[in-house]
């Protein structure tokens, strides 16, 4: 998959950002995905990453949000992250540790299957 992207340094309006030491509003990245054939950009991201970061890295990090949301949904629905009903930090910590280990196991199995999968 490919698309066109635009990355601009902008000052955000409509918020109350913490001014820099010199009193100016800090610059942020505005990243926009503009697919070929579209009249205008279709997706937008705001980032506070450093000014010297390459555009390719900005786009990669912005697009990685889908993977994070997918993993979190899998942790909650498939692996039971949201099923903990205990009362102690120790119990919660054990629960989260086991769910995380199960997620790691599933991720490893997906990335390097031992047996060929059916088509």
Tab-separated table of N, CA and C in Angstrom:
chain	number	residue	atom	x	y	z
A	1	UNK	N	0.846	-1.177	0.000
A	1	UNK	CA	0.000	0.000	0.000
A	1	UNK	C	0.889	1.237	0.000
A	2	UNK	N	0.430	2.258	-0.662
A	2	UNK	CA	1.184	3.503	-0.685
A	2	UNK	C	0.215	4.666	-0.744
A	3	UNK	N	0.727	5.818	-0.372
A	3	UNK	CA	-0.078	7.028	-0.378
A	3	UNK	C	0.868	8.218	-0.346
A	4	UNK	N	0.340	9.393	-0.547
A	4	UNK	CA	1.105	10.625	-0.441
A	4	UNK	C	0.880	11.210	0.941
A	5	UNK	N	1.934	11.779	1.521
A	5	UNK	CA	1.849	12.384	2.842
A	5	UNK	C	2.450	13.767	2.818
A	6	UNK	N	1.919	14.624	3.667
A	6	UNK	CA	2.430	15.973	3.857
A	6	UNK	C	2.737	16.128	5.330
A	7	UNK	N	3.895	16.699	5.648
A	7	UNK	CA	4.264	16.949	7.037
A	7	UNK	C	4.675	18.410	7.161
A	8	UNK	N	3.960	19.145	7.992
A	8	UNK	CA	4.212	20.579	8.178
A	8	UNK	C	4.429	20.878	9.656
A	9	UNK	N	5.244	21.878	9.935
A	9	UNK	CA	5.405	22.357	11.306
A	9	UNK	C	4.388	23.476	11.510
A	10	UNK	N	3.541	23.337	12.540
A	10	UNK	CA	2.470	24.310	12.790
A	10	UNK	C	2.412	24.641	14.270
A	11	UNK	N	1.760	25.757	14.574
A	11	UNK	CA	1.436	26.107	15.955
A	11	UNK	C	-0.051	25.830	16.144
A	12	UNK	N	-0.403	25.052	17.154
A	12	UNK	CA	-1.785	24.657	17.364
A	12	UNK	C	-2.610	25.813	17.902
A	13	UNK	N	-3.800	25.977	17.360
A	13	UNK	CA	-4.727	27.001	17.821
A	13	UNK	C	-5.880	26.320	18.552
A	14	UNK	N	-6.583	27.063	19.385
A	14	UNK	CA	-7.753	26.530	20.062
A	14	UNK	C	-7.433	25.719	21.290
A	15	UNK	N	-6.210	25.695	21.693
A	15	UNK	CA	-5.790	25.019	22.913
A	15	UNK	C	-5.055	26.015	23.786
A	16	UNK	N	-4.696	25.564	24.935
A	16	UNK	CA	-3.865	26.397	25.803
A	16	UNK	C	-2.528	25.693	26.022
A	17	UNK	N	-1.702	25.678	24.974
A	17	UNK	CA	-0.416	24.999	25.121
A	17	UNK	C	0.503	25.770	26.064
A	18	UNK	N	1.368	25.042	26.711
A	18	UNK	CA	2.326	25.662	27.608
A	18	UNK	C	3.353	26.414	26.758
A	19	UNK	N	3.458	27.723	26.942
A	19	UNK	CA	4.416	28.494	26.138
A	19	UNK	C	5.856	28.109	26.471
A	20	UNK	N	6.720	28.306	25.499
A	20	UNK	CA	8.146	28.086	25.711
A	20	UNK	C	8.686	29.187	26.623
A	21	UNK	N	9.952	29.083	26.991
A	21	UNK	CA	10.554	30.061	27.901
A	21	UNK	C	10.524	31.479	27.334
A	22	UNK	N	10.586	31.592	26.005
A	22	UNK	CA	10.558	32.916	25.394
A	22	UNK	C	9.135	33.425	25.161
A	23	UNK	N	8.120	32.659	25.593
A	23	UNK	CA	6.732	33.091	25.484
A	23	UNK	C	6.019	32.665	24.215
A	24	UNK	N	6.714	32.011	23.299
A	24	UNK	CA	6.090	31.577	22.045
A	24	UNK	C	5.415	30.220	22.225
A	25	UNK	N	4.455	29.943	21.362
A	25	UNK	CA	3.793	28.643	21.362
A	25	UNK	C	4.681	27.685	20.575
A	26	UNK	N	4.961	26.504	21.114
A	26	UNK	CA	5.875	25.584	20.425
A	26	UNK	C	5.285	25.027	19.127
A	27	UNK	N	6.168	24.655	18.232
A	27	UNK	CA	5.768	24.067	16.958
A	27	UNK	C	5.480	22.576	17.137
A	28	UNK	N	4.489	22.089	16.395
A	28	UNK	CA	4.142	20.673	16.369
A	28	UNK	C	4.101	20.219	14.915
A	29	UNK	N	4.104	18.914	14.728
A	29	UNK	CA	3.972	18.358	13.389
A	29	UNK	C	2.504	18.158	13.049
A	30	UNK	N	2.112	18.545	11.854
A	30	UNK	CA	0.826	18.192	11.280
A	30	UNK	C	1.133	17.255	10.121
A	31	UNK	N	0.656	16.008	10.227
A	31	UNK	CA	0.883	15.001	9.194
A	31	UNK	C	-0.462	14.715	8.545
A	32	UNK	N	-0.509	14.738	7.231
A	32	UNK	CA	-1.755	14.489	6.506
A	32	UNK	C	-1.515	13.432	5.437
A	33	UNK	N	-2.451	12.495	5.345
A	33	UNK	CA	-2.403	11.480	4.287
A	33	UNK	C	-3.297	11.942	3.150
A	34	UNK	N	-2.714	12.039	1.970
A	34	UNK	CA	-3.426	12.547	0.801
A	34	UNK	C	-3.330	11.523	-0.325
A	35	UNK	N	-4.263	10.570	-0.389
A	35	UNK	CA	-4.196	9.546	-1.440
A	35	UNK	C	-4.349	10.150	-2.832
A	36	UNK	N	-3.733	9.482	-3.778
A	36	UNK	CA	-3.811	9.941	-5.166
A	36	UNK	C	-5.259	9.880	-5.638
A	37	UNK	N	-5.694	10.920	-6.317
A	37	UNK	CA	-7.051	10.975	-6.838
A	37	UNK	C	-8.049	11.630	-5.892
A	38	UNK	N	-7.666	11.883	-4.655
A	38	UNK	CA	-8.558	12.545	-3.701
A	38	UNK	C	-8.417	14.058	-3.826
A	39	UNK	N	-9.497	14.782	-3.567
A	39	UNK	CA	-9.482	16.240	-3.675
A	39	UNK	C	-8.769	16.901	-2.500
A	40	UNK	N	-8.732	16.207	-1.365
A	40	UNK	CA	-8.096	16.764	-0.166
A	40	UNK	C	-7.589	15.617	0.711
A	41	UNK	N	-6.772	15.923	1.712
A	41	UNK	CA	-6.288	14.862	2.600
A	41	UNK	C	-7.443	14.155	3.305
A	42	UNK	N	-7.234	12.874	3.640
A	42	UNK	CA	-8.301	12.084	4.255
A	42	UNK	C	-8.038	11.766	5.723
A	43	UNK	N	-6.775	11.773	6.159
A	43	UNK	CA	-6.436	11.493	7.553
A	43	UNK	C	-5.401	12.500	8.025
A	44	UNK	N	-5.496	12.847	9.318
A	44	UNK	CA	-4.600	13.834	9.895
A	44	UNK	C	-4.062	13.337	11.231
A	45	UNK	N	-2.825	13.715	11.551
A	45	UNK	CA	-2.225	13.417	12.847
A	45	UNK	C	-1.484	14.656	13.333
A	46	UNK	N	-1.451	14.838	14.643
A	46	UNK	CA	-0.657	15.894	15.277
A	46	UNK	C	0.407	15.199	16.118
A	47	UNK	N	1.631	15.699	16.064
A	47	UNK	CA	2.718	15.077	16.814
A	47	UNK	C	3.621	16.146	17.416
A	48	UNK	N	4.187	15.822	18.578
A	48	UNK	CA	5.144	16.729	19.199
A	48	UNK	C	6.565	16.168	19.115
A	49	UNK	N	6.831	15.311	18.139
A	49	UNK	CA	8.169	14.759	17.957
A	49	UNK	C	9.144	15.856	17.541
A	50	UNK	N	10.433	15.636	17.702
A	50	UNK	CA	11.430	16.668	17.387
A	50	UNK	C	11.388	17.114	15.923
A	51	UNK	N	11.879	18.311	15.685
A	51	UNK	CA	11.837	18.894	14.347
A	51	UNK	C	12.737	18.167	13.350
A	52	UNK	N	13.768	17.481	13.826
A	52	UNK	CA	14.720	16.854	12.911
A	52	UNK	C	14.380	15.400	12.569
A	53	UNK	N	13.210	14.913	12.966
A	53	UNK	CA	12.830	13.538	12.656
A	53	UNK	C	12.479	13.433	11.165
A	54	UNK	N	12.934	12.380	10.494
A	54	UNK	CA	12.610	12.225	9.068
A	54	UNK	C	11.107	11.995	8.853
A	55	UNK	N	10.607	12.471	7.732
A	55	UNK	CA	9.182	12.331	7.416
A	55	UNK	C	8.770	10.864	7.358
A	56	UNK	N	9.638	10.011	6.863
A	56	UNK	CA	9.335	8.587	6.785
A	56	UNK	C	9.053	8.015	8.181
A	57	UNK	N	9.834	8.422	9.168
A	57	UNK	CA	9.613	7.953	10.544
A	57	UNK	C	8.328	8.530	11.127
A	58	UNK	N	8.023	9.783	10.810
A	58	UNK	CA	6.765	10.386	11.268
A	58	UNK	C	5.567	9.596	10.757
A	59	UNK	N	5.583	9.265	9.483
A	59	UNK	CA	4.474	8.522	8.879
A	59	UNK	C	4.387	7.124	9.480
A	60	UNK	N	5.519	6.459	9.645
A	60	UNK	CA	5.524	5.111	10.211
A	60	UNK	C	4.933	5.110	11.619
A	61	UNK	N	5.303	6.077	12.440
A	61	UNK	CA	4.781	6.147	13.802
A	61	UNK	C	3.294	6.495	13.819
A	62	UNK	N	2.871	7.383	12.933
A	62	UNK	CA	1.450	7.745	12.874
A	62	UNK	C	0.609	6.546	12.444
A	63	UNK	N	1.078	5.785	11.486
A	63	UNK	CA	0.327	4.638	10.988
A	63	UNK	C	0.387	3.442	11.941
A	64	UNK	N	1.329	3.423	12.873
A	64	UNK	CA	1.432	2.298	13.808
A	64	UNK	C	0.329	2.324	14.857
A	65	UNK	N	-0.441	3.377	14.919
A	65	UNK	CA	-1.538	3.469	15.879
A	65	UNK	C	-2.533	2.326	15.685
A	66	UNK	N	-2.784	1.932	14.452
A	66	UNK	CA	-3.722	0.846	14.182
A	66	UNK	C	-3.251	-0.438	14.839
A	67	UNK	N	-1.966	-0.737	14.754
A	67	UNK	CA	-1.416	-1.959	15.356
A	67	UNK	C	-1.596	-1.945	16.875
A	68	UNK	N	-1.366	-0.806	17.481
A	68	UNK	CA	-1.509	-0.685	18.933
A	68	UNK	C	-2.960	-0.902	19.338
A	69	UNK	N	-3.889	-0.283	18.636
A	69	UNK	CA	-5.309	-0.458	18.958
A	69	UNK	C	-5.750	-1.905	18.745
A	70	UNK	N	-5.247	-2.545	17.698
A	70	UNK	CA	-5.583	-3.943	17.431
A	70	UNK	C	-5.074	-4.841	18.562
A	71	UNK	N	-3.828	-4.635	18.981
A	71	UNK	CA	-3.274	-5.443	20.068
A	71	UNK	C	-4.036	-5.232	21.369
A	72	UNK	N	-4.392	-3.999	21.667
A	72	UNK	CA	-5.136	-3.712	22.896
A	72	UNK	C	-6.512	-4.386	22.860
A	73	UNK	N	-7.181	-4.337	21.727
A	73	UNK	CA	-8.477	-4.994	21.592
A	73	UNK	C	-8.331	-6.501	21.774
A	74	UNK	N	-7.274	-7.080	21.215
A	74	UNK	CA	-7.029	-8.511	21.382
A	74	UNK	C	-6.733	-8.847	22.844
A	75	UNK	N	-5.954	-8.023	23.519
A	75	UNK	CA	-5.668	-8.248	24.936
A	75	UNK	C	-6.952	-8.257	25.758
A	76	UNK	N	-7.863	-7.366	25.435
A	76	UNK	CA	-9.107	-7.276	26.215
A	76	UNK	C	-10.089	-8.383	25.870
A	77	UNK	N	-10.305	-8.639	24.602
A	77	UNK	CA	-11.376	-9.558	24.217
A	77	UNK	C	-10.939	-11.017	24.199
A	78	UNK	N	-9.803	-11.323	23.591
A	78	UNK	CA	-9.365	-12.704	23.426
A	78	UNK	C	-8.640	-13.223	24.664
A	79	UNK	N	-7.773	-12.385	25.238
A	79	UNK	CA	-6.907	-12.860	26.319
A	79	UNK	C	-7.410	-12.507	27.716
A	80	UNK	N	-8.468	-11.734	27.836
A	80	UNK	CA	-9.088	-11.494	29.129
A	80	UNK	C	-8.452	-10.431	30.000
A	81	UNK	N	-7.811	-9.443	29.419
A	81	UNK	CA	-7.213	-8.379	30.227
A	81	UNK	C	-8.250	-7.669	31.085
A	82	UNK	N	-9.462	-7.532	30.569
A	82	UNK	CA	-10.500	-6.805	31.293
A	82	UNK	C	-11.325	-7.696	32.219
A	83	UNK	N	-10.917	-8.932	32.453
A	83	UNK	CA	-11.682	-9.852	33.301
A	83	UNK	C	-11.255	-9.837	34.757
A	84	UNK	N	-10.231	-9.089	35.114
A	84	UNK	CA	-9.740	-9.095	36.486
A	84	UNK	C	-10.749	-8.411	37.411
A	85	UNK	N	-11.107	-9.084	38.499
A	85	UNK	CA	-12.042	-8.527	39.475
A	85	UNK	C	-11.486	-8.604	40.887
A	86	UNK	N	-10.190	-8.740	41.024
A	86	UNK	CA	-9.570	-8.847	42.348
A	86	UNK	C	-9.470	-7.509	43.049
A	87	UNK	N	-8.878	-7.531	44.221
A	87	UNK	CA	-8.789	-6.332	45.046
A	87	UNK	C	-7.367	-5.940	45.402
A	88	UNK	N	-6.394	-6.745	45.036
A	88	UNK	CA	-5.026	-6.424	45.449
A	88	UNK	C	-4.157	-6.089	44.245
A	89	UNK	N	-3.132	-5.290	44.510
A	89	UNK	CA	-2.185	-4.958	43.448
A	89	UNK	C	-1.441	-6.208	43.006
A	90	UNK	N	-1.103	-7.085	43.951
A	90	UNK	CA	-0.376	-8.308	43.607
A	90	UNK	C	-1.185	-9.172	42.647
A	91	UNK	N	-2.479	-9.332	42.919
A	91	UNK	CA	-3.336	-10.114	42.027
A	91	UNK	C	-3.455	-9.479	40.660
A	92	UNK	N	-3.620	-8.149	40.636
A	92	UNK	CA	-3.710	-7.445	39.352
A	92	UNK	C	-2.405	-7.602	38.581
A	93	UNK	N	-1.279	-7.470	39.272
A	93	UNK	CA	0.023	-7.573	38.626
A	93	UNK	C	0.219	-8.965	38.022
A	94	UNK	N	-0.171	-10.011	38.750
A	94	UNK	CA	-0.060	-11.367	38.223
A	94	UNK	C	-0.950	-11.556	37.002
A	95	UNK	N	-2.159	-11.023	37.071
A	95	UNK	CA	-3.094	-11.142	35.950
A	95	UNK	C	-2.532	-10.474	34.696
A	96	UNK	N	-2.072	-9.251	34.835
A	96	UNK	CA	-1.528	-8.511	33.696
A	96	UNK	C	-0.280	-9.205	33.151
A	97	UNK	N	0.556	-9.743	34.036
A	97	UNK	CA	1.760	-10.445	33.598
A	97	UNK	C	1.399	-11.680	32.768
A	98	UNK	N	0.426	-12.459	33.224
A	98	UNK	CA	0.023	-13.651	32.478
A	98	UNK	C	-0.614	-13.294	31.134
A	99	UNK	N	-1.439	-12.261	31.109
A	99	UNK	CA	-2.063	-11.838	29.845
A	99	UNK	C	-0.990	-11.357	28.873
A	100	UNK	N	-0.016	-10.623	29.375
A	100	UNK	CA	1.066	-10.136	28.517
A	100	UNK	C	1.899	-11.298	27.981
A	101	UNK	N	2.178	-12.291	28.823
A	101	UNK	CA	2.931	-13.465	28.376
A	101	UNK	C	2.146	-14.236	27.308
A	102	UNK	N	0.831	-14.353	27.486
A	102	UNK	CA	0.002	-15.026	26.490
A	102	UNK	C	0.015	-14.264	25.168
A	103	UNK	N	-0.029	-12.944	25.245
A	103	UNK	CA	0.022	-12.124	24.030
A	103	UNK	C	1.361	-12.301	23.316
A	104	UNK	N	2.442	-12.334	24.072
A	104	UNK	CA	3.759	-12.558	23.479
A	104	UNK	C	3.807	-13.912	22.787
A	105	UNK	N	3.279	-14.938	23.436
A	105	UNK	CA	3.255	-16.283	22.852
A	105	UNK	C	2.483	-16.285	21.530
A	106	UNK	N	1.297	-15.692	21.518
A	106	UNK	CA	0.500	-15.655	20.290
A	106	UNK	C	1.201	-14.873	19.184
A	107	UNK	N	1.830	-13.766	19.541
A	107	UNK	CA	2.550	-12.957	18.556
A	107	UNK	C	3.714	-13.745	17.962
A	108	UNK	N	4.455	-14.457	18.812
A	108	UNK	CA	5.561	-15.287	18.331
A	108	UNK	C	5.057	-16.404	17.416
A	109	UNK	N	3.939	-17.011	17.771
A	109	UNK	CA	3.386	-18.081	16.945
A	109	UNK	C	2.964	-17.564	15.572
A	110	UNK	N	2.403	-16.356	15.545
A	110	UNK	CA	1.985	-15.771	14.260
A	110	UNK	C	3.153	-15.405	13.385
A	111	UNK	N	4.234	-14.916	14.004
A	111	UNK	CA	5.366	-14.425	13.202
A	111	UNK	C	6.279	-15.541	12.705
A	112	UNK	N	6.272	-16.706	13.363
A	112	UNK	CA	7.112	-17.806	12.906
A	112	UNK	C	6.380	-19.138	13.075
A	113	UNK	N	5.410	-19.401	12.215
A	113	UNK	CA	4.678	-20.665	12.338
A	113	UNK	C	5.572	-21.860	12.022
A	114	UNK	N	5.390	-22.935	12.782
A	114	UNK	CA	6.199	-24.135	12.597
A	114	UNK	C	5.651	-25.015	11.469
A	115	UNK	N	4.333	-25.005	11.311
A	115	UNK	CA	3.696	-25.818	10.278
A	115	UNK	C	3.106	-24.906	9.215
A	116	UNK	N	3.160	-25.321	7.958
A	116	UNK	CA	2.568	-24.478	6.909
A	116	UNK	C	1.054	-24.382	7.100
A	117	UNK	N	0.539	-23.203	6.887
A	117	UNK	CA	-0.895	-22.956	7.039
A	117	UNK	C	-1.607	-23.263	5.728
A	118	UNK	N	-2.894	-23.593	5.846
A	118	UNK	CA	-3.687	-23.817	4.643
A	118	UNK	C	-3.915	-22.491	3.937
A	119	UNK	N	-4.121	-22.543	2.651
A	119	UNK	CA	-4.383	-21.337	1.867
A	119	UNK	C	-5.805	-20.884	2.077
